[in-house]
Amino acid sequence: MVRIAAIAPVLPRHVHAQSEITATIAPLLSSDPRRRATIERIHASTGIATRHLALPLEEYAGLTTFTAANDAFVREGTPLAAEACRQALAAAGLDAADVDFLLFTSITGIATPSLDALLVERLGLRPDVKRLPVFGLGCVAGAAGIARVRDYLQGHPQDVALLVSVELCSLTLQQGDDTMANIVSSGLFGDGASAVVMVGGDRAAQVEGGVDVVDARSALYPDTADALGWDIGGSGFRIVLAASLADLVEQNLGAGVVDLLAAHQLKVADVGTWVAHTGGPRILQAAARALDLPDEAFAASWRSLARVGNLSSSGVLHVLADELATGGQIPGSAGVLFAIGPGVCTETVLLRWPEEP
């Protein structure tokens, strides 16, 4: 059985109240007082109290080109990723040289060599470490990353793997764009990173705590390619965010989760822990309706959303880290982790808390 041995969620040091961020960002989106009032109202409705930013808040006014934003992504994202990896490996009782496979994901910046390559020397990873950088999965990549690393470790049961997510969403801010999609995006997404240490079945018995990754399901919803993603151009990454996204989640999420659970003789009522993508209030509410669950079932995700915002692919990893740190799960009980991304697609992961030795 593949096991998650440790997760390290990390955040940039610049943290601000949501209202303070809105006061700085709103004038960058529009000079129209009526439109700025709309921005303030929408940002306030997210339920987010604070967000962490990669840069000092006052520097965003000068971030006017994709070149500047992407340079900041590499400069700020690399040390953030390295810190997450160090913390996760230390928590798992492993050294960087123990890592055999590294999957890196981000949707908020690009680099060649990719950030995972930059981490090898910085962390002391072996030069023969197998690397897989992933771009394009967006918010779903935290869940999909766990699933794909599980696939690898099933074929390499003696190996150690690192899943690393870096999302500096604030760097994708589109100045002068007061479309509803950009307004929502500018008030919802935060910056953060995470590293997950996973081990194959031959090593799992050596890990105290953690959680087992039992199975996963992927789903790509037809005719939804224009509902979520980036419009990539000279100004960088311009958000594509359809008003219908929550409806798509409500209509489609439930069937995939039920199918995954049924394959293991489980039902929705048997799930003791839910790790839901912190996609925003409407997405969390739609997911709860799709699964016929009360909003409280996603309490950990609501708390994370309020504290740090939507961290894209790192969102579910931060929530899972909180659940592992809090503890209290019944040994042998089931958990479900899921996220939604461009496509529109979902990834659902079945977890099981290890039995006590």
C-alpha positions as CSV (number, residue, x, y, z in Angstrom):
1,M,0.0,0.0,0.0
2,V,1.4,3.4,-1.0
3,R,1.5,5.8,2.0
4,I,1.7,9.6,2.4
5,A,4.4,9.8,5.1
6,A,4.5,13.6,5.6
7,I,3.1,16.9,4.2
8,A,4.7,20.3,4.6
9,P,2.5,23.3,3.7
10,V,4.4,26.6,3.5
11,L,3.3,30.2,2.9
12,P,5.1,33.4,1.8
13,R,5.9,35.8,4.7
14,H,3.8,38.7,3.4
15,V,0.3,38.2,4.9
16,H,-2.5,40.8,4.8
17,A,-6.2,41.1,5.7
18,Q,-8.5,40.6,2.7
19,S,-9.7,44.2,3.0
20,E,-6.2,45.5,2.9
21,I,-5.5,43.5,-0.3
22,T,-8.7,44.8,-1.9
23,A,-7.9,48.4,-1.1
24,T,-4.6,48.0,-3.0
25,I,-5.7,45.8,-5.9
26,A,-9.1,47.4,-6.7
27,P,-7.5,50.6,-8.2
28,L,-5.2,48.5,-10.3
29,L,-8.3,46.8,-11.9
30,S,-10.5,49.8,-12.5
31,S,-10.6,53.6,-12.0
32,D,-14.4,53.6,-12.1
33,P,-15.7,54.2,-8.5
34,R,-18.8,52.1,-9.2
35,R,-16.8,49.2,-10.5
36,R,-14.4,49.4,-7.5
37,A,-17.5,49.2,-5.2
38,T,-18.4,45.9,-7.0
39,I,-14.8,44.7,-6.5
40,E,-15.0,45.4,-2.8
41,R,-18.3,43.7,-2.5
42,I,-17.2,40.5,-4.3
43,H,-13.9,40.3,-2.5
44,A,-15.8,40.6,0.8
45,S,-18.2,37.8,-0.1
46,T,-15.5,35.2,-0.5
47,G,-15.3,34.5,3.3
48,I,-11.5,35.0,3.2
49,A,-10.0,36.7,6.1
50,T,-6.3,36.8,5.1
51,R,-4.1,35.9,2.2
52,H,-0.3,35.4,1.8
53,L,1.4,37.0,-1.1
54,A,4.8,36.3,-2.8
55,L,5.7,40.0,-3.0
56,P,5.2,43.0,-0.7
57,L,1.7,44.4,-1.4
58,E,3.0,47.7,-2.6
59,E,5.1,46.1,-5.4
60,Y,2.1,44.8,-7.3
61,A,1.4,48.1,-8.9
62,G,4.7,47.8,-10.7
63,L,4.1,44.3,-11.9
64,T,3.0,45.2,-15.4
65,T,4.6,42.7,-17.7
66,F,4.6,38.9,-18.0
67,T,8.4,39.0,-17.9
68,A,8.5,40.7,-14.5
69,A,5.8,38.4,-13.1
70,N,7.4,35.2,-14.3
71,D,10.9,36.3,-13.1
72,A,9.3,36.8,-9.7
73,F,7.7,33.3,-9.9
74,V,11.1,31.7,-10.4
75,R,12.9,33.9,-7.8
76,E,10.2,33.5,-5.1
77,G,8.9,30.1,-5.9
78,T,12.2,28.2,-5.8
79,P,13.1,28.9,-2.2
80,L,9.5,28.4,-1.2
81,A,9.5,24.9,-2.8
82,A,12.9,24.1,-1.2
83,E,11.6,25.0,2.2
84,A,8.5,22.8,1.8
85,C,10.7,19.9,0.7
86,R,13.1,20.2,3.6
87,Q,10.2,20.3,6.1
88,A,8.4,17.3,4.6
89,L,11.6,15.2,4.4
90,A,12.5,16.0,8.0
91,A,9.0,15.2,9.2
92,A,9.3,11.8,7.4
93,G,12.7,11.1,8.8
94,L,14.3,11.0,5.3
95,D,17.2,12.7,3.6
96,A,17.1,14.4,0.2
97,A,19.3,11.6,-1.2
98,D,16.5,9.1,-0.4
99,V,14.2,10.6,-3.0
100,D,13.9,8.5,-6.2
101,F,11.0,10.4,-8.0
102,L,10.0,14.1,-8.0
103,L,6.8,15.3,-9.5
104,F,6.6,19.1,-9.6
105,T,3.4,21.1,-10.5
106,S,2.4,24.7,-10.9
107,I,0.0,26.6,-13.1
108,T,1.1,30.2,-12.1
109,G,4.6,30.3,-13.7
110,I,6.9,28.6,-16.1
111,A,10.7,28.0,-16.3
112,T,13.1,26.0,-18.3
113,P,14.9,24.3,-16.6
114,S,11.8,23.7,-14.5
115,L,11.8,24.5,-10.8
116,D,12.2,20.8,-10.0
117,A,15.6,20.8,-11.8
118,L,16.6,23.9,-9.8
119,L,15.8,22.0,-6.6
120,V,18.2,19.1,-7.2
121,E,21.4,20.9,-6.3
122,R,19.7,23.2,-3.8
123,L,18.4,20.3,-1.8
124,G,21.1,17.7,-2.4
125,L,18.8,15.4,-4.4
126,R,20.6,12.7,-6.3
127,P,21.5,13.6,-9.9
128,D,19.7,10.4,-11.1
129,V,16.4,11.4,-9.4
130,K,13.5,10.9,-11.8
131,R,11.7,14.2,-12.5
132,L,8.3,15.0,-13.9
133,P,7.3,18.7,-14.2
134,V,3.6,19.2,-14.8
135,F,1.9,22.4,-16.2
136,G,-1.8,22.8,-17.1
137,L,-3.7,20.7,-14.5
138,G,-4.3,23.8,-12.5
139,C,-6.2,23.4,-9.2
140,V,-6.7,19.7,-9.7
141,A,-3.0,19.0,-9.7
142,G,-2.6,18.5,-6.0
143,A,-5.1,15.6,-6.1
144,A,-3.9,14.3,-9.4
145,G,-0.3,14.5,-8.2
146,I,-1.1,12.2,-5.3
147,A,-2.8,9.8,-7.7
148,R,0.0,9.8,-10.3
149,V,2.7,9.4,-7.6
150,R,0.7,6.5,-6.3
151,D,0.7,5.0,-9.8
152,Y,4.5,5.3,-9.9
153,L,5.1,3.8,-6.4
154,Q,2.9,0.8,-7.1
155,G,5.5,-0.2,-9.7
156,H,8.4,0.9,-7.5
157,P,7.4,-0.3,-4.0
158,Q,10.9,0.4,-2.5
159,D,11.0,4.0,-3.7
160,V,10.5,7.4,-2.1
161,A,8.7,10.1,-4.0
162,L,8.2,13.9,-3.5
163,L,5.2,15.8,-4.8
164,V,5.9,19.5,-4.9
165,S,3.3,22.2,-5.6
166,V,4.1,25.9,-5.9
167,E,1.3,28.4,-6.7
168,L,2.0,32.1,-6.7
169,C,-1.4,33.1,-8.0
170,S,-1.0,36.8,-7.1
171,L,1.6,37.1,-9.9
172,T,-1.1,36.4,-12.5
173,L,-2.9,39.7,-11.7
174,Q,-4.2,41.4,-14.8
175,Q,-4.1,45.1,-14.4
176,G,-6.8,47.2,-16.1
177,D,-9.0,44.2,-16.4
178,D,-12.3,44.6,-14.5
179,T,-14.1,41.7,-16.0
180,M,-16.1,39.6,-13.5
181,A,-13.7,36.6,-13.9
182,N,-10.6,38.8,-13.0
183,I,-12.5,40.4,-10.2
184,V,-13.3,37.1,-8.7
185,S,-9.9,35.7,-9.3
186,S,-8.1,38.7,-7.7
187,G,-10.2,38.3,-4.5
188,L,-10.0,34.5,-4.2
189,F,-6.6,33.1,-4.9
190,G,-3.6,33.2,-2.5
191,D,0.0,32.2,-2.7
192,G,1.5,29.0,-1.2
193,A,3.4,25.8,-1.7
194,S,3.5,22.3,-0.4
195,A,5.6,19.2,-0.5
196,V,4.3,15.6,0.1
197,V,6.5,12.7,0.9
198,M,5.1,9.4,-0.4
199,V,6.6,5.9,0.0
200,G,6.0,2.6,-1.8
201,G,4.5,-0.5,-0.1
202,D,7.9,-2.0,0.9
203,R,8.6,1.2,3.0
204,A,5.2,1.9,4.3
205,A,5.5,-0.2,7.4
206,Q,8.5,1.9,8.5
207,V,6.3,5.1,8.5
208,E,4.6,6.1,11.7
209,G,1.3,7.8,11.1
210,G,0.5,9.2,7.7
211,V,-2.3,8.0,5.5
212,D,-2.6,5.3,2.9
213,V,-3.6,6.1,-0.7
214,V,-5.9,3.4,-1.7
215,D,-7.3,4.3,-5.2
216,A,-8.1,7.2,-7.4
217,R,-10.5,8.2,-10.3
218,S,-10.1,10.8,-13.0
219,A,-12.9,12.5,-14.9
220,L,-12.9,14.9,-17.8
221,Y,-16.3,16.5,-18.4
222,P,-17.2,16.9,-22.1
223,D,-17.7,20.2,-23.8
224,T,-16.3,22.2,-20.8
225,A,-13.0,23.4,-22.1
226,D,-14.1,27.0,-22.2
227,A,-15.3,27.0,-18.5
228,L,-12.0,27.2,-16.6
229,G,-8.4,27.9,-17.6
230,W,-6.0,30.6,-18.9
231,D,-6.1,32.8,-21.9
232,I,-2.3,33.1,-22.4
233,G,-1.1,36.2,-24.2
234,G,1.3,39.1,-24.0
235,S,0.2,40.1,-20.5
236,G,0.6,36.6,-19.2
237,F,-2.1,34.4,-17.7
238,R,-5.6,35.9,-18.0
239,I,-8.2,33.8,-16.1
240,V,-11.0,32.0,-17.8
241,L,-13.7,31.4,-15.3
242,A,-17.3,30.7,-16.3
243,A,-20.2,31.5,-14.1
244,S,-21.5,28.0,-14.8
245,L,-18.5,26.3,-13.1
246,A,-20.3,25.6,-9.8
247,D,-23.2,24.1,-11.7
248,L,-20.9,21.8,-13.6
249,V,-19.4,20.6,-10.2
250,E,-22.8,20.0,-8.8
251,Q,-24.0,18.0,-11.9
252,N,-20.9,15.9,-12.3
253,L,-18.8,15.4,-9.1
254,G,-21.1,13.0,-7.3
255,A,-21.0,10.2,-9.8
256,G,-17.3,9.9,-9.8
257,V,-17.0,9.9,-6.0
258,V,-19.8,7.3,-5.7
259,D,-18.1,5.1,-8.4
260,L,-14.8,5.2,-6.6
261,L,-16.3,4.3,-3.2
262,A,-18.5,1.5,-4.6
263,A,-15.4,-0.2,-6.0
264,H,-14.3,-0.6,-2.4
265,Q,-17.7,-1.5,-1.0
266,L,-18.1,1.9,0.5
267,K,-20.8,4.6,0.4
268,V,-20.7,8.4,1.0
269,A,-21.9,7.8,4.5
270,D,-18.9,5.6,5.3
271,V,-16.4,8.5,4.7
272,G,-15.1,9.9,7.9
273,T,-12.8,12.6,6.5
274,W,-13.4,14.9,3.5
275,V,-10.6,16.9,2.0
276,A,-12.3,19.2,-0.5
277,H,-10.7,21.6,-3.0
278,T,-10.8,25.1,-1.6
279,G,-12.2,26.5,-4.8
280,G,-14.4,29.2,-3.2
281,P,-17.7,29.3,-1.4
282,R,-19.8,28.4,-4.5
283,I,-17.6,25.4,-5.4
284,L,-17.6,24.0,-1.8
285,Q,-21.4,24.5,-1.6
286,A,-21.9,22.8,-5.0
287,A,-19.7,19.9,-4.0
288,A,-21.7,19.4,-0.8
289,R,-25.0,19.4,-2.8
290,A,-23.5,16.9,-5.3
291,L,-22.7,14.5,-2.5
292,D,-25.8,15.3,-0.4
293,L,-23.6,16.4,2.5
294,P,-23.9,19.3,5.0
295,D,-21.5,22.2,4.6
296,E,-19.9,21.1,7.9
297,A,-18.5,18.0,6.2
298,F,-16.0,20.3,4.5
299,A,-15.2,22.3,7.7
300,A,-11.4,21.9,7.3
301,S,-11.6,23.3,3.7
302,W,-13.8,26.2,4.8
303,R,-11.2,27.0,7.5
304,S,-8.3,26.9,5.1
305,L,-10.2,29.0,2.6
306,A,-10.8,31.7,5.2
307,R,-7.2,31.6,6.4
308,V,-5.2,31.6,3.1
309,G,-7.7,31.6,0.2
310,N,-7.7,29.3,-2.8
311,L,-4.1,28.0,-3.3
312,S,-4.9,26.3,-6.6
313,S,-3.1,22.9,-6.7
314,S,-1.7,23.4,-3.2
315,G,-5.2,23.9,-1.7
316,V,-6.1,20.3,-1.0
317,L,-2.6,19.5,0.2
318,H,-2.8,22.3,2.8
319,V,-6.2,20.9,3.9
320,L,-4.8,17.4,4.1
321,A,-1.8,18.6,6.1
322,D,-4.2,20.2,8.6
323,E,-6.2,17.0,8.9
324,L,-3.0,14.9,9.5
325,A,-1.8,17.5,12.1
326,T,-5.1,17.5,13.9
327,G,-5.5,13.8,14.0
328,G,-8.4,12.0,15.6
329,Q,-9.3,9.9,12.7
330,I,-10.5,6.4,13.5
331,P,-7.8,3.8,12.4
332,G,-9.0,2.0,9.3
333,S,-11.5,4.7,8.4
334,A,-11.9,6.1,4.9
335,G,-11.2,9.6,3.6
336,V,-11.9,11.2,0.3
337,L,-9.8,14.0,-1.3
338,F,-11.0,15.7,-4.4
339,A,-10.2,18.7,-6.6
340,I,-11.5,20.4,-9.7
341,G,-9.4,21.8,-12.5
342,P,-9.4,23.0,-16.2
343,G,-10.9,20.7,-18.7
344,V,-13.2,20.8,-16.7
345,C,-11.9,17.8,-14.8
346,T,-11.9,16.3,-11.3
347,E,-9.6,13.9,-9.5
348,T,-10.9,11.9,-6.6
349,V,-8.5,10.0,-4.2
350,L,-9.6,7.4,-1.7
351,L,-7.6,7.5,1.5
352,R,-7.5,5.1,4.5
353,W,-6.0,5.9,7.9
354,P,-3.7,3.1,8.9
355,E,-4.7,0.5,11.5
356,E,-2.9,0.8,14.8
357,P,0.1,-1.6,15.0
